Tab-separated table of C-alpha atoms in Angstrom:
chain	number	residue	atom	x	y	z
Q	1	MET	CA	0.000	0.000	0.000
Q	2	THR	CA	1.440	3.340	-1.005
Q	3	SER	CA	0.903	6.781	0.458
Q	4	ASN	CA	1.175	10.060	-1.378
Q	5	LEU	CA	1.027	13.448	0.387
Q	6	LYS	CA	0.296	16.270	-2.059
Q	7	ILE	CA	0.304	19.777	-0.620
Q	8	THR	CA	-0.026	22.809	-2.883
Q	9	THR	CA	1.420	26.143	-1.840
Q	10	ALA	CA	-1.955	27.893	-2.069
Q	11	VAL	CA	-3.700	25.448	0.232
Q	12	ALA	CA	-0.782	25.333	2.662
Q	13	LEU	CA	-1.059	29.097	3.043
Q	14	LEU	CA	-4.797	28.657	3.527
Q	15	ALA	CA	-4.194	26.202	6.370
Q	16	ALA	CA	-1.797	28.586	8.039
Q	17	SER	CA	-4.384	31.342	7.944
Q	18	THR	CA	-6.691	29.404	10.280
Q	19	ALA	CA	-4.250	30.152	13.080
Q	20	SER	CA	-4.915	33.897	12.739
Q	21	PRO	CA	-6.984	35.603	15.419
Q	22	ALA	CA	-10.692	35.945	14.693
Q	23	ALA	CA	-11.430	39.187	12.875
Q	24	ALA	CA	-13.960	41.692	14.138
Q	25	GLU	CA	-17.311	41.596	12.366
Q	26	LEU	CA	-17.048	43.461	9.054
Q	27	LYS	CA	-20.416	45.200	9.335
Q	28	TYR	CA	-21.125	48.730	8.144
Q	29	GLU	CA	-24.392	50.418	9.175
Q	30	ASN	CA	-26.083	53.470	7.659
Q	31	ASN	CA	-28.379	56.080	9.228
Q	32	SER	CA	-31.588	54.540	7.892
Q	33	GLY	CA	-31.407	51.138	9.594
Q	34	GLY	CA	-29.596	49.299	6.832
Q	35	TYR	CA	-26.206	47.636	6.800
Q	36	VAL	CA	-23.623	45.850	4.673
Q	37	LEU	CA	-21.938	42.740	6.068
Q	38	ILE	CA	-18.834	41.120	4.582
Q	39	TYR	CA	-18.294	37.495	5.618
Q	40	GLY	CA	-16.496	34.343	4.610
Q	41	GLN	CA	-14.771	31.156	5.647
Q	42	LEU	CA	-11.712	28.986	4.978
Q	43	ASN	CA	-12.022	25.211	5.313
Q	44	PRO	CA	-8.769	23.332	4.546
Q	45	ALA	CA	-8.562	19.619	5.391
Q	46	ILE	CA	-6.074	16.765	5.227
Q	47	ILE	CA	-8.030	14.001	3.467
Q	48	SER	CA	-6.739	10.416	3.260
Q	49	VAL	CA	-8.625	7.891	1.098
Q	50	ASP	CA	-7.869	4.143	1.149
Q	51	ASP	CA	-9.449	2.189	-1.746
Q	52	GLY	CA	-8.238	-1.232	-0.571
Q	53	GLU	CA	-5.047	-1.163	-2.647
Q	54	GLN	CA	-3.714	2.370	-2.400
Q	55	THR	CA	-3.893	5.366	-0.062
Q	56	GLU	CA	-4.058	8.939	-1.367
Q	57	THR	CA	-3.500	11.768	1.115
Q	58	ASN	CA	-4.014	15.392	0.116
Q	59	LEU	CA	-4.464	18.810	1.669
Q	60	LEU	CA	-7.528	20.302	-0.029
Q	61	ASP	CA	-10.440	22.659	0.363
Q	62	ASN	CA	-13.215	20.509	1.883
Q	63	ASP	CA	-16.318	20.461	-0.329
Q	64	LEU	CA	-18.420	19.711	2.759
Q	65	SER	CA	-18.435	23.493	3.251
Q	66	ARG	CA	-16.001	25.005	0.779
Q	67	SER	CA	-14.036	28.200	1.336
Q	68	ARG	CA	-15.967	31.301	0.291
Q	69	VAL	CA	-16.445	35.021	0.646
Q	70	GLY	CA	-19.674	36.981	0.529
Q	71	LEU	CA	-21.466	40.286	1.002
Q	72	ARG	CA	-24.943	40.789	2.443
Q	73	LEU	CA	-26.886	44.059	2.189
Q	74	MET	CA	-30.085	44.732	4.158
Q	75	GLN	CA	-32.171	47.895	3.894
Q	76	PRO	CA	-35.623	48.794	5.294
Q	77	PHE	CA	-38.030	49.603	2.461
Q	78	GLY	CA	-41.264	51.030	3.873
Q	79	ALA	CA	-42.921	48.287	5.903
Q	80	ASN	CA	-40.712	45.702	4.160
Q	81	GLU	CA	-37.025	44.878	4.022
Q	82	PHE	CA	-34.910	44.669	0.874
Q	83	GLY	CA	-31.911	42.345	0.743
Q	84	PHE	CA	-29.058	41.473	-1.578
Q	85	ARG	CA	-26.473	38.712	-1.234
Q	86	PHE	CA	-23.364	37.989	-3.269
Q	87	GLU	CA	-21.326	34.890	-2.449
Q	88	THR	CA	-18.666	32.957	-4.313
Q	89	GLY	CA	-16.416	30.019	-3.663
Q	90	LEU	CA	-12.707	30.852	-3.786
Q	91	GLY	CA	-11.874	28.265	-6.441
Q	92	LEU	CA	-9.164	26.549	-4.373
Q	93	PRO	CA	-8.097	22.926	-5.098
Q	94	ASN	CA	-11.194	21.062	-3.968
Q	95	SER	CA	-11.845	17.619	-2.482
Q	96	THR	CA	-14.101	16.759	-5.459
Q	97	GLU	CA	-11.228	17.348	-7.909
Q	98	VAL	CA	-8.943	14.447	-6.935
Q	99	ASP	CA	-9.062	10.695	-7.540
Q	100	GLN	CA	-6.612	7.782	-7.824
Q	101	ASN	CA	-5.457	9.065	-11.209
Q	102	GLY	CA	-4.418	12.478	-9.890
Q	103	SER	CA	-5.818	15.983	-9.663
Q	104	PHE	CA	-8.077	17.704	-12.184
Q	105	TYR	CA	-8.092	21.092	-10.504
Q	106	SER	CA	-10.155	23.542	-12.565
Q	107	GLY	CA	-9.487	26.846	-10.782
Q	108	TRP	CA	-12.199	29.427	-10.269
Q	109	SER	CA	-15.090	29.287	-12.735
Q	110	ARG	CA	-18.575	30.745	-12.898
Q	111	GLU	CA	-19.877	27.544	-11.304
Q	112	ASP	CA	-18.233	28.760	-8.075
Q	113	LEU	CA	-20.809	31.575	-7.906
Q	114	ARG	CA	-23.151	30.577	-5.111
Q	115	HIS	CA	-25.447	33.597	-4.632
Q	116	VAL	CA	-26.307	36.675	-6.666
Q	117	ASP	CA	-29.631	37.048	-4.942
Q	118	PHE	CA	-32.205	39.804	-4.376
Q	119	TRP	CA	-35.272	39.610	-2.123
Q	120	LEU	CA	-38.067	41.619	-0.560
Q	121	GLU	CA	-39.539	40.481	2.751
Q	122	GLY	CA	-42.519	41.595	4.805
Q	123	ASP	CA	-45.514	40.357	6.777
Q	124	TRP	CA	-46.749	38.756	3.540
Q	125	GLY	CA	-43.676	36.520	3.196
Q	126	ARG	CA	-40.534	36.735	1.104
Q	127	PHE	CA	-40.012	36.924	-2.657
Q	128	SER	CA	-36.533	36.137	-4.022
Q	129	ALA	CA	-34.985	36.356	-7.496
Q	130	GLY	CA	-31.512	35.578	-8.804
Q	131	GLN	CA	-28.904	32.876	-8.255
Q	132	GLY	CA	-29.654	31.246	-4.922
Q	133	SER	CA	-31.270	28.354	-3.085
Q	134	MET	CA	-34.220	26.546	-4.588
Q	135	ALA	CA	-37.118	25.767	-2.229
Q	136	SER	CA	-35.854	22.255	-1.416
Q	137	ASP	CA	-32.244	23.279	-0.744
Q	138	GLY	CA	-31.551	21.941	2.763
Q	139	ALA	CA	-34.606	19.657	2.871
Q	140	ALA	CA	-32.326	16.636	3.406
Q	141	GLU	CA	-30.234	18.453	6.000
Q	142	ALA	CA	-32.429	19.335	8.981
Q	143	ASP	CA	-29.727	18.678	11.567
Q	144	LEU	CA	-29.412	20.186	15.071
Q	145	SER	CA	-26.318	18.222	16.107
Q	146	TYR	CA	-23.091	20.149	16.572
Q	147	VAL	CA	-21.173	17.308	14.920
Q	148	GLY	CA	-23.203	18.088	11.792
Q	149	THR	CA	-20.339	20.417	10.902
Q	150	ALA	CA	-18.450	17.274	9.885
Q	151	LEU	CA	-21.020	14.421	9.625
Q	152	TYR	CA	-24.315	14.868	7.800
Q	153	SER	CA	-26.631	13.123	5.332
Q	154	PHE	CA	-24.385	13.500	2.260
Q	155	LEU	CA	-21.336	11.278	2.723
Q	156	ALA	CA	-19.282	12.025	-0.409
Q	157	ASP	CA	-17.924	15.550	0.070
Q	158	SER	CA	-14.386	14.444	0.886
Q	159	ASN	CA	-13.946	11.722	-1.750
Q	160	ASN	CA	-16.614	12.323	-4.394
Q	161	SER	CA	-14.489	11.343	-7.427
Q	162	PHE	CA	-12.664	8.315	-5.992
Q	163	ILE	CA	-13.324	5.072	-7.889
Q	164	PHE	CA	-14.142	1.679	-6.361
Q	165	ARG	CA	-11.763	-1.182	-7.169
Q	166	ASP	CA	-13.051	-4.606	-8.208
Q	167	PRO	CA	-11.788	-7.773	-6.446
Q	168	ALA	CA	-8.817	-7.882	-8.842
Q	169	GLY	CA	-7.772	-4.375	-7.838
Q	170	VAL	CA	-8.845	-2.716	-11.106
Q	171	LEU	CA	-10.467	0.744	-10.962
Q	172	SER	CA	-13.571	-0.494	-12.750
Q	173	GLY	CA	-16.329	0.550	-10.367
Q	174	PRO	CA	-18.392	3.692	-10.004
Q	175	THR	CA	-17.252	6.731	-8.027
Q	176	VAL	CA	-18.222	7.362	-4.422
Q	177	GLY	CA	-20.353	10.288	-5.594
Q	178	GLY	CA	-22.117	7.988	-8.058
Q	179	ILE	CA	-23.370	5.604	-5.379
Q	180	THR	CA	-24.352	8.080	-2.630
Q	181	ASP	CA	-26.751	11.000	-2.775
Q	182	SER	CA	-29.038	12.817	-0.358
Q	183	PHE	CA	-31.278	14.254	-3.148
Q	184	ASP	CA	-31.016	17.610	-1.437
Q	185	GLY	CA	-32.111	20.683	-3.366
Q	186	SER	CA	-29.692	22.903	-5.244
Q	187	ARG	CA	-28.938	26.528	-6.110
Q	188	ARG	CA	-30.227	27.888	-9.431
Q	189	ALA	CA	-31.085	31.144	-11.149
Q	190	ARG	CA	-34.633	31.122	-9.850
Q	191	VAL	CA	-37.669	32.920	-8.549
Q	192	ARG	CA	-38.861	31.769	-5.127
Q	193	TYR	CA	-41.610	32.543	-2.653
Q	194	ASP	CA	-41.590	31.722	1.087
Q	195	THR	CA	-44.690	32.092	3.220
Q	196	PRO	CA	-44.612	33.798	6.617
Q	197	GLU	CA	-43.963	31.493	9.569
Q	198	PHE	CA	-47.190	30.067	11.005
Q	199	SER	CA	-47.074	28.001	14.226
Q	200	GLY	CA	-43.568	26.871	13.331
Q	201	PHE	CA	-44.362	26.019	9.684
Q	202	THR	CA	-42.983	27.692	6.549
Q	203	ALA	CA	-43.751	26.687	2.936
Q	204	SER	CA	-41.675	27.523	-0.160
Q	205	VAL	CA	-41.986	27.152	-3.943
Q	206	ALA	CA	-39.468	27.937	-6.699
Q	207	TRP	CA	-38.765	27.668	-10.421
Q	208	GLY	CA	-35.344	28.063	-11.984
Q	209	GLN	CA	-32.687	27.115	-14.526
Q	210	ASN	CA	-29.019	26.186	-14.303
Q	211	VAL	CA	-27.408	29.198	-15.984
Q	212	LEU	CA	-23.925	28.485	-14.606
Q	213	THR	CA	-23.431	25.255	-16.586
Q	214	SER	CA	-23.225	25.509	-20.372
Q	215	GLY	CA	-25.737	23.428	-22.297
Q	216	ASP	CA	-28.187	22.853	-19.457
Q	217	ASP	CA	-31.529	24.178	-20.742
Q	218	ARG	CA	-33.692	22.106	-18.415
Q	219	ASP	CA	-36.337	23.565	-16.119
Q	220	TYR	CA	-36.169	22.985	-12.369
Q	221	TYR	CA	-39.075	23.475	-9.979
Q	222	ASP	CA	-39.721	22.409	-6.425
Q	223	ALA	CA	-41.652	22.933	-3.202
Q	224	ALA	CA	-40.779	22.431	0.451
Q	225	LEU	CA	-42.362	22.532	3.885
Q	226	ARG	CA	-40.311	23.239	7.017
Q	227	TYR	CA	-41.097	23.087	10.711
Q	228	ALA	CA	-39.132	24.206	13.769
Q	229	ASN	CA	-40.210	24.413	17.394
Q	230	GLU	CA	-39.254	23.728	20.992
Q	231	PHE	CA	-40.937	21.177	23.231
Q	232	GLY	CA	-40.120	21.089	26.924
Q	233	GLY	CA	-36.613	22.388	26.345
Q	234	ALA	CA	-35.948	20.076	23.380
Q	235	ASP	CA	-35.378	21.672	19.966
Q	236	PHE	CA	-37.003	20.055	16.939
Q	237	SER	CA	-36.508	20.734	13.221
Q	238	ALA	CA	-37.894	18.977	10.136
Q	239	ALA	CA	-38.234	19.508	6.399
Q	240	VAL	CA	-39.750	17.758	3.389
Q	241	GLY	CA	-39.174	18.650	-0.242
Q	242	TYR	CA	-40.326	17.678	-3.729
Q	243	GLN	CA	-38.253	18.669	-6.764
Q	244	VAL	CA	-38.486	18.067	-10.513
Q	245	ARG	CA	-35.959	18.360	-13.330
Q	246	ASP	CA	-37.847	18.677	-16.630
Q	247	ASP	CA	-35.885	17.944	-19.822
Q	248	ASP	CA	-38.397	18.560	-22.649
Q	249	GLY	CA	-40.965	16.359	-20.946
Q	250	THR	CA	-38.542	13.736	-19.611
Q	251	LYS	CA	-38.756	14.274	-15.879
Q	252	ARG	CA	-36.704	13.293	-12.881
Q	253	SER	CA	-38.446	13.835	-9.548
Q	254	ASP	CA	-37.140	13.529	-5.999
Q	255	VAL	CA	-38.939	13.287	-2.678
Q	256	VAL	CA	-36.756	13.942	0.341
Q	257	GLY	CA	-37.178	14.657	4.026
Q	258	SER	CA	-35.237	14.987	7.260
Q	259	ALA	CA	-35.834	15.591	10.966
Q	260	SER	CA	-33.663	16.284	13.997
Q	261	VAL	CA	-34.144	16.683	17.724
Q	262	LEU	CA	-31.670	18.117	20.257
Q	263	LEU	CA	-32.353	17.308	23.919
Q	264	GLN	CA	-31.325	19.463	26.863
Q	265	SER	CA	-28.842	16.762	27.845
Q	266	GLY	CA	-26.881	17.411	24.642
Q	267	LEU	CA	-28.019	14.174	23.002
Q	268	SER	CA	-29.353	14.507	19.449
Q	269	PHE	CA	-31.056	12.235	16.913
Q	270	THR	CA	-31.216	12.929	13.180
Q	271	VAL	CA	-32.857	10.999	10.337
Q	272	ALA	CA	-33.223	11.595	6.596
Q	273	GLY	CA	-34.429	9.725	3.566
Q	274	GLY	CA	-35.397	10.120	-0.045
Q	275	SER	CA	-36.258	8.473	-3.340
Q	276	ARG	CA	-35.928	9.328	-7.030
Q	277	ASP	CA	-38.164	8.593	-10.008
Q	278	ASP	CA	-36.389	9.082	-13.352
Q	279	ASP	CA	-38.249	8.814	-16.683
Q	280	ALA	CA	-35.033	8.682	-18.732
Q	281	ALA	CA	-34.418	5.440	-20.614
Q	282	GLY	CA	-32.185	3.069	-18.662
Q	283	ALA	CA	-32.137	5.232	-15.545
Q	284	SER	CA	-32.402	3.596	-12.128
Q	285	ASP	CA	-34.662	4.861	-9.333
Q	286	PRO	CA	-32.467	4.940	-6.224
Q	287	SER	CA	-33.504	5.523	-2.622
Q	288	TYR	CA	-31.822	5.792	0.771
Q	289	TYR	CA	-32.289	6.264	4.491
Q	290	TYR	CA	-29.921	7.893	6.966
Q	291	ALA	CA	-29.611	8.047	10.768
Q	292	LYS	CA	-27.252	9.757	13.206
Q	293	VAL	CA	-26.803	9.945	16.964
Q	294	GLY	CA	-24.816	12.851	18.368
Q	295	TYR	CA	-23.797	14.288	21.693
Q	296	GLU	CA	-22.436	17.717	22.589
Q	297	GLY	CA	-21.164	19.356	25.713
Q	298	ASP	CA	-18.931	22.063	27.150
Q	299	TRP	CA	-16.056	19.802	28.077
Q	300	PHE	CA	-13.304	22.354	27.515
Q	301	SER	CA	-13.074	26.020	28.468
Q	302	PHE	CA	-12.247	27.132	24.913
Q	303	GLY	CA	-15.427	25.883	23.248
Q	304	LYS	CA	-18.168	23.319	22.681
Q	305	THR	CA	-17.417	19.712	21.689
Q	306	GLY	CA	-19.617	17.510	19.504
Q	307	VAL	CA	-19.262	13.789	18.743
Q	308	GLY	CA	-21.427	11.452	16.709
Q	309	VAL	CA	-21.902	8.326	14.642
Q	310	HIS	CA	-24.014	7.999	11.494
Q	311	TYR	CA	-25.225	5.327	9.055
Q	312	TYR	CA	-26.364	5.428	5.420
Q	313	ASP	CA	-28.147	2.695	3.454
Q	314	GLY	CA	-28.929	3.115	-0.241
Q	315	SER	CA	-30.237	0.935	-3.050
Q	316	ASP	CA	-30.338	1.068	-6.865
Q	317	PHE	CA	-27.674	3.752	-7.209
Q	318	ASN	CA	-25.740	3.490	-10.496
Q	319	LEU	CA	-27.438	0.170	-11.368
Q	320	ASP	CA	-30.758	-1.450	-10.457
Q	321	GLY	CA	-30.270	-3.948	-7.651
Q	322	SER	CA	-27.120	-2.315	-6.314
Q	323	SER	CA	-26.475	-1.830	-2.606
Q	324	THR	CA	-24.663	1.051	-0.890
Q	325	THR	CA	-23.705	1.160	2.778
Q	326	GLY	CA	-21.802	3.877	4.588
Q	327	TRP	CA	-21.038	4.601	8.213
Q	328	GLY	CA	-18.794	7.001	10.063
Q	329	VAL	CA	-17.757	8.565	13.344
Q	330	GLY	CA	-16.599	12.102	13.989
Q	331	ALA	CA	-15.788	14.835	16.464
Q	332	VAL	CA	-15.922	18.630	16.209
Q	333	GLN	CA	-14.211	21.028	18.629
Q	334	LYS	CA	-15.014	24.743	18.721
Q	335	VAL	CA	-12.154	27.147	19.440
Q	336	GLU	CA	-14.037	30.315	20.353
Q	337	SER	CA	-11.027	32.637	20.475
Q	338	ILE	CA	-10.399	32.209	16.736
Q	339	ASN	CA	-13.980	31.271	15.705
Q	340	THR	CA	-12.805	27.935	14.301
Q	341	ASP	CA	-14.247	24.417	14.245
Q	342	VAL	CA	-11.571	21.704	14.257
Q	343	TYR	CA	-12.940	18.310	13.163
Q	344	LEU	CA	-11.852	14.705	12.659
Q	345	THR	CA	-13.913	12.029	10.896
Q	346	TYR	CA	-13.567	8.441	9.734
Q	347	GLN	CA	-15.994	6.924	7.211
Q	348	GLU	CA	-16.296	3.587	5.395
Q	349	TYR	CA	-18.174	2.866	2.153
Q	350	GLU	CA	-19.342	-0.460	0.751
Q	351	TYR	CA	-20.855	-0.982	-2.693
Q	352	GLU	CA	-21.944	-4.021	-4.676
Q	353	ASP	CA	-23.995	-4.590	-7.804
Q	354	SER	CA	-24.627	-7.293	-10.399
Q	355	VAL	CA	-21.145	-6.741	-11.879
Q	356	ALA	CA	-18.982	-7.220	-8.772
Q	357	ASN	CA	-18.587	-6.942	-5.018
Q	358	TYR	CA	-16.148	-4.054	-5.009
Q	359	GLN	CA	-13.468	-3.471	-2.409
Q	360	ASP	CA	-14.438	-1.262	0.510
Q	361	LEU	CA	-13.219	2.329	0.589
Q	362	SER	CA	-12.424	4.351	3.721
Q	363	THR	CA	-11.615	8.009	4.399
Q	364	TRP	CA	-9.990	10.007	7.214
Q	365	VAL	CA	-10.524	13.784	7.321
Q	366	LEU	CA	-8.776	16.251	9.634
Q	367	GLY	CA	-9.874	19.819	8.995
Q	368	ALA	CA	-10.473	23.282	10.416
Q	369	LYS	CA	-13.222	25.685	9.377
Q	370	TRP	CA	-12.462	29.329	10.240
Q	371	GLN	CA	-15.262	31.870	9.774
Q	372	PHE	CA	-15.252	35.648	9.753
């Protein structure tokens, strides 16, 4: 088994920056109740992937929550409030851009634009337009656990492009990203409406297109219902979403939901699940369920600690009749003085289909997310 540590100068400098003191909030207020806020984060991680024959270790920007910078503007507008948000990824070497054959780092591109979003909000709800979250974005990720910073319902952020090896050691299988999905909603150039909150419930609808990827002329539309409340000191959050991708009448639809509860003791329970129905010829209709148990506490004077274990079970990804299993453990430690979350995770992935029982793949991640 070989090991290869690849560290680029840009990402090494990024890692060093997490040791800098936390910056003061970059917020600028005007005399009419409005403000401009500049924010961002850096999230470098050492990621080691073992495919059963070879180990690849790299220092990369973690796609779980990639490094970014943004600007938010809020301004009262009569009885309403006007908002604008611009946010972009930094285009650093990313954990999705590496596999056993090397790096295919693309640099910054327009697909790194996350938000160019305008909205108007009042007692009647909120209307949004521009590049931003569709209604079902986050519907698979209702998660109140502190360890959710590092472990959540999508398991392939750190090793998305890595390929499974067959029993002979050949890279003939699908990628990790091809056999795991949470069916969570996306960001598009869209129009969206959110209702006012009513007894903890909020509903959303949206229609949009993928203008950041050339050649994608499909229509996307979705709806979601969210709920959040507190019961006897326990926090509860849940979401359900329905989304459709329409390609000239050939539709792919997803139903997804998630729920999470955080008890006063620090114990948390999170579940998620979803299914897909694809009209395209030869397409499979995968589904999955997910569960996590977490615990958090103030064990150290410098910040909160979260630990957890999660499990993922999927079927019919990549090929009908296939089976996907994933599990992992993780810990997250807050360092308040520099506003940084330091995290360590270990995850294993198993996949089999009618072609072969592929070798298991495992991943260690040690990272630090610094926010300003």
